[in-house]
Amino acid sequence: MEAVPVGEDGTTPGERDLQATVALEGDGLVIAQARHLAVDFLTRVQADHGIPVPQRAMDLTQLVVSELVTNARKYAPGPVLLDLRITGDTVEVVVWDSDPVLPVARAADAGRVGQHGLEIVMAVAQAFEAQREPVGKRITVRIALLDDPGGAVAGRRPL
């Protein structure tokens, strides 16, 4: 068996190819930048590693990234960190911001205008977790890469 060097971040060189991290600062343009990063990352994963990424997974990842980065820019001062990685048969979207207040999905209300982002994210996610950090919070969402033959997204499971 051949030894594989492990980097300071605990990943091997091949694993680092399956992860992208960026700090986002500035105005609303960072939301579009984050969506483009997600598409570029998943396209590269598919092209370079042969991991199938159905259009559904691509679209849902962009949606989740957009909603989470929008909320972070709206409610937290300072930069936002976006981390995308392939973990098994899921794409994991992690967003960190400086606000320690954990988000809470509001009760469904068809008459409410706006503030449905977290509801949407939780509806399309295979797994969702919000965790306080020493500074701020981290939101982790997993999205199934594989489509179910019946067209349904694989069932939810805890992180």
mmCIF file of C-alpha atoms in Angstrom:
data_model
loop_
_atom_site.group_PDB
_atom_site.id
_atom_site.type_symbol
_atom_site.label_atom_id
_atom_site.label_comp_id
_atom_site.label_asym_id
_atom_site.label_seq_id
_atom_site.Cartn_x
_atom_site.Cartn_y
_atom_site.Cartn_z
ATOM 1 C CA MET A 1 0.000 0.000 0.000
ATOM 2 C CA GLU A 2 1.278 3.437 -0.954
ATOM 3 C CA ALA A 3 1.336 6.255 1.595
ATOM 4 C CA VAL A 4 -0.549 9.367 0.519
ATOM 5 C CA PRO A 5 0.591 12.708 1.943
ATOM 6 C CA VAL A 6 -1.978 14.507 4.037
ATOM 7 C CA GLY A 7 -2.049 18.305 4.027
ATOM 8 C CA GLU A 8 -2.441 20.636 6.972
ATOM 9 C CA ASP A 9 -6.190 20.649 6.375
ATOM 10 C CA GLY A 10 -6.322 16.863 6.819
ATOM 11 C CA THR A 11 -7.082 16.122 3.167
ATOM 12 C CA THR A 12 -5.116 14.275 0.541
ATOM 13 C CA PRO A 13 -4.269 15.968 -2.787
ATOM 14 C CA GLY A 14 -7.165 14.195 -4.584
ATOM 15 C CA GLU A 15 -9.636 15.197 -1.891
ATOM 16 C CA ARG A 16 -8.639 18.850 -2.211
ATOM 17 C CA ASP A 17 -9.805 18.682 -5.834
ATOM 18 C CA LEU A 18 -13.248 17.813 -4.501
ATOM 19 C CA GLN A 19 -13.486 20.997 -2.437
ATOM 20 C CA ALA A 20 -13.628 24.722 -3.168
ATOM 21 C CA THR A 21 -13.547 27.495 -0.585
ATOM 22 C CA VAL A 22 -13.884 31.236 -1.065
ATOM 23 C CA ALA A 23 -14.279 34.325 1.119
ATOM 24 C CA LEU A 24 -16.987 36.620 -0.212
ATOM 25 C CA GLU A 25 -17.021 40.328 0.586
ATOM 26 C CA GLY A 26 -18.825 43.246 -0.931
ATOM 27 C CA ASP A 27 -22.230 44.025 -2.300
ATOM 28 C CA GLY A 28 -24.946 41.884 -3.844
ATOM 29 C CA LEU A 29 -22.612 40.798 -6.655
ATOM 30 C CA VAL A 30 -21.115 38.216 -4.288
ATOM 31 C CA ILE A 31 -24.358 36.239 -4.493
ATOM 32 C CA ALA A 32 -23.968 35.779 -8.250
ATOM 33 C CA GLN A 33 -20.253 35.090 -7.734
ATOM 34 C CA ALA A 34 -21.140 32.330 -5.256
ATOM 35 C CA ARG A 35 -23.614 30.734 -7.687
ATOM 36 C CA HIS A 36 -20.991 30.792 -10.459
ATOM 37 C CA LEU A 37 -18.437 29.223 -8.122
ATOM 38 C CA ALA A 38 -20.900 26.411 -7.372
ATOM 39 C CA VAL A 39 -21.499 25.725 -11.082
ATOM 40 C CA ASP A 40 -17.770 25.849 -11.880
ATOM 41 C CA PHE A 41 -16.983 23.522 -8.964
ATOM 42 C CA LEU A 42 -19.603 20.914 -9.910
ATOM 43 C CA THR A 43 -18.655 21.119 -13.595
ATOM 44 C CA ARG A 44 -14.993 20.523 -12.672
ATOM 45 C CA VAL A 45 -15.905 17.622 -10.368
ATOM 46 C CA GLN A 46 -17.820 15.993 -13.200
ATOM 47 C CA ALA A 47 -15.181 16.647 -15.890
ATOM 48 C CA ASP A 48 -12.058 15.904 -13.858
ATOM 49 C CA HIS A 49 -13.302 13.103 -11.604
ATOM 50 C CA GLY A 50 -16.126 11.532 -13.599
ATOM 51 C CA ILE A 51 -18.599 12.046 -10.771
ATOM 52 C CA PRO A 52 -22.054 12.407 -12.312
ATOM 53 C CA VAL A 53 -23.795 15.653 -11.413
ATOM 54 C CA PRO A 54 -27.393 15.640 -12.677
ATOM 55 C CA GLN A 55 -28.921 18.963 -13.688
ATOM 56 C CA ARG A 56 -31.234 18.717 -10.648
ATOM 57 C CA ALA A 57 -28.237 18.634 -8.289
ATOM 58 C CA MET A 58 -26.606 21.531 -10.158
ATOM 59 C CA ASP A 59 -29.787 23.628 -9.940
ATOM 60 C CA LEU A 60 -30.472 22.816 -6.274
ATOM 61 C CA THR A 61 -26.879 23.586 -5.314
ATOM 62 C CA GLN A 62 -27.117 27.000 -6.982
ATOM 63 C CA LEU A 63 -30.426 27.653 -5.218
ATOM 64 C CA VAL A 64 -29.067 26.678 -1.796
ATOM 65 C CA VAL A 65 -25.875 28.702 -2.281
ATOM 66 C CA SER A 66 -27.912 31.706 -3.385
ATOM 67 C CA GLU A 67 -30.303 31.541 -0.424
ATOM 68 C CA LEU A 68 -27.602 30.962 2.210
ATOM 69 C CA VAL A 69 -25.223 33.625 0.899
ATOM 70 C CA THR A 70 -28.116 36.094 0.524
ATOM 71 C CA ASN A 71 -29.111 35.547 4.164
ATOM 72 C CA ALA A 72 -25.515 35.841 5.359
ATOM 73 C CA ARG A 73 -24.998 39.120 3.458
ATOM 74 C CA LYS A 74 -28.340 40.459 4.682
ATOM 75 C CA TYR A 75 -28.013 39.641 8.392
ATOM 76 C CA ALA A 76 -24.282 39.435 9.203
ATOM 77 C CA PRO A 77 -21.606 42.110 9.002
ATOM 78 C CA GLY A 78 -18.288 41.255 7.416
ATOM 79 C CA PRO A 79 -17.183 38.491 5.101
ATOM 80 C CA VAL A 80 -18.961 35.256 4.279
ATOM 81 C CA LEU A 81 -17.066 32.010 3.766
ATOM 82 C CA LEU A 82 -18.439 29.520 1.247
ATOM 83 C CA ASP A 83 -17.152 25.969 1.186
ATOM 84 C CA LEU A 84 -18.300 23.403 -1.366
ATOM 85 C CA ARG A 85 -17.226 19.776 -1.221
ATOM 86 C CA ILE A 86 -18.175 16.368 -2.444
ATOM 87 C CA THR A 87 -18.851 14.000 0.431
ATOM 88 C CA GLY A 88 -19.817 10.524 -0.695
ATOM 89 C CA ASP A 89 -22.909 10.851 -2.875
ATOM 90 C CA THR A 90 -23.713 14.421 -1.798
ATOM 91 C CA VAL A 91 -22.536 17.927 -2.447
ATOM 92 C CA GLU A 92 -22.027 19.726 0.834
ATOM 93 C CA VAL A 93 -22.573 23.478 0.971
ATOM 94 C CA VAL A 94 -21.160 25.206 4.053
ATOM 95 C CA VAL A 95 -21.661 28.913 4.683
ATOM 96 C CA TRP A 96 -20.063 30.719 7.630
ATOM 97 C CA ASP A 97 -20.898 34.247 8.710
ATOM 98 C CA SER A 98 -20.155 36.425 11.741
ATOM 99 C CA ASP A 99 -23.688 36.565 13.206
ATOM 100 C CA PRO A 100 -24.106 34.002 16.040
ATOM 101 C CA VAL A 101 -27.924 33.967 15.778
ATOM 102 C CA LEU A 102 -29.052 30.632 14.328
ATOM 103 C CA PRO A 103 -31.693 30.839 11.614
ATOM 104 C CA VAL A 104 -35.164 29.496 12.287
ATOM 105 C CA ALA A 105 -37.566 28.493 9.540
ATOM 106 C CA ARG A 106 -40.856 30.288 9.902
ATOM 107 C CA ALA A 107 -44.182 28.504 9.840
ATOM 108 C CA ALA A 108 -45.621 28.100 6.370
ATOM 109 C CA ASP A 109 -47.731 31.086 5.382
ATOM 110 C CA ALA A 110 -48.835 31.395 1.770
ATOM 111 C CA GLY A 111 -49.745 35.041 2.397
ATOM 112 C CA ARG A 112 -46.273 36.024 3.596
ATOM 113 C CA VAL A 113 -44.208 37.893 1.045
ATOM 114 C CA GLY A 114 -40.539 36.950 1.228
ATOM 115 C CA GLN A 115 -38.569 35.266 3.991
ATOM 116 C CA HIS A 116 -39.115 31.783 2.551
ATOM 117 C CA GLY A 117 -35.430 31.088 1.824
ATOM 118 C CA LEU A 118 -34.730 28.830 4.767
ATOM 119 C CA GLU A 119 -37.964 26.917 4.178
ATOM 120 C CA ILE A 120 -36.891 26.320 0.587
ATOM 121 C CA VAL A 121 -33.382 25.234 1.585
ATOM 122 C CA MET A 122 -34.722 22.776 4.148
ATOM 123 C CA ALA A 123 -37.239 21.392 1.646
ATOM 124 C CA VAL A 124 -34.622 20.560 -0.995
ATOM 125 C CA ALA A 125 -31.803 19.480 1.336
ATOM 126 C CA GLN A 126 -31.000 15.908 2.164
ATOM 127 C CA ALA A 127 -29.563 17.200 5.453
ATOM 128 C CA PHE A 128 -29.419 20.586 7.190
ATOM 129 C CA GLU A 129 -27.475 21.769 10.234
ATOM 130 C CA ALA A 130 -26.984 25.184 11.831
ATOM 131 C CA GLN A 131 -24.189 25.403 14.378
ATOM 132 C CA ARG A 132 -22.752 28.248 16.453
ATOM 133 C CA GLU A 133 -19.021 28.741 16.134
ATOM 134 C CA PRO A 134 -16.625 30.593 18.473
ATOM 135 C CA VAL A 135 -17.299 33.528 16.150
ATOM 136 C CA GLY A 136 -20.548 33.505 14.199
ATOM 137 C CA LYS A 137 -22.290 30.435 12.846
ATOM 138 C CA ARG A 138 -21.926 27.750 10.241
ATOM 139 C CA ILE A 139 -24.777 26.409 8.110
ATOM 140 C CA THR A 140 -24.213 23.032 6.446
ATOM 141 C CA VAL A 141 -26.525 21.644 3.795
ATOM 142 C CA ARG A 142 -26.160 18.374 1.918
ATOM 143 C CA ILE A 143 -27.756 17.858 -1.472
ATOM 144 C CA ALA A 144 -28.047 14.415 -3.053
ATOM 145 C CA LEU A 145 -26.028 14.037 -6.235
ATOM 146 C CA LEU A 146 -27.847 10.933 -7.370
ATOM 147 C CA ASP A 147 -31.346 10.948 -8.745
ATOM 148 C CA ASP A 148 -33.745 8.268 -7.598
ATOM 149 C CA PRO A 149 -35.038 6.204 -10.557
ATOM 150 C CA GLY A 150 -38.555 7.290 -9.561
ATOM 151 C CA GLY A 151 -37.519 10.941 -9.753
ATOM 152 C CA ALA A 152 -37.591 11.548 -5.998
ATOM 153 C CA VAL A 153 -34.666 13.025 -4.126
ATOM 154 C CA ALA A 154 -33.041 10.545 -1.756
ATOM 155 C CA GLY A 155 -34.467 10.692 1.772
ATOM 156 C CA ARG A 156 -33.221 13.035 4.443
ATOM 157 C CA ARG A 157 -30.805 11.966 7.100
ATOM 158 C CA PRO A 158 -29.108 13.881 9.896
ATOM 159 C CA LEU A 159 -25.590 15.231 9.419
#
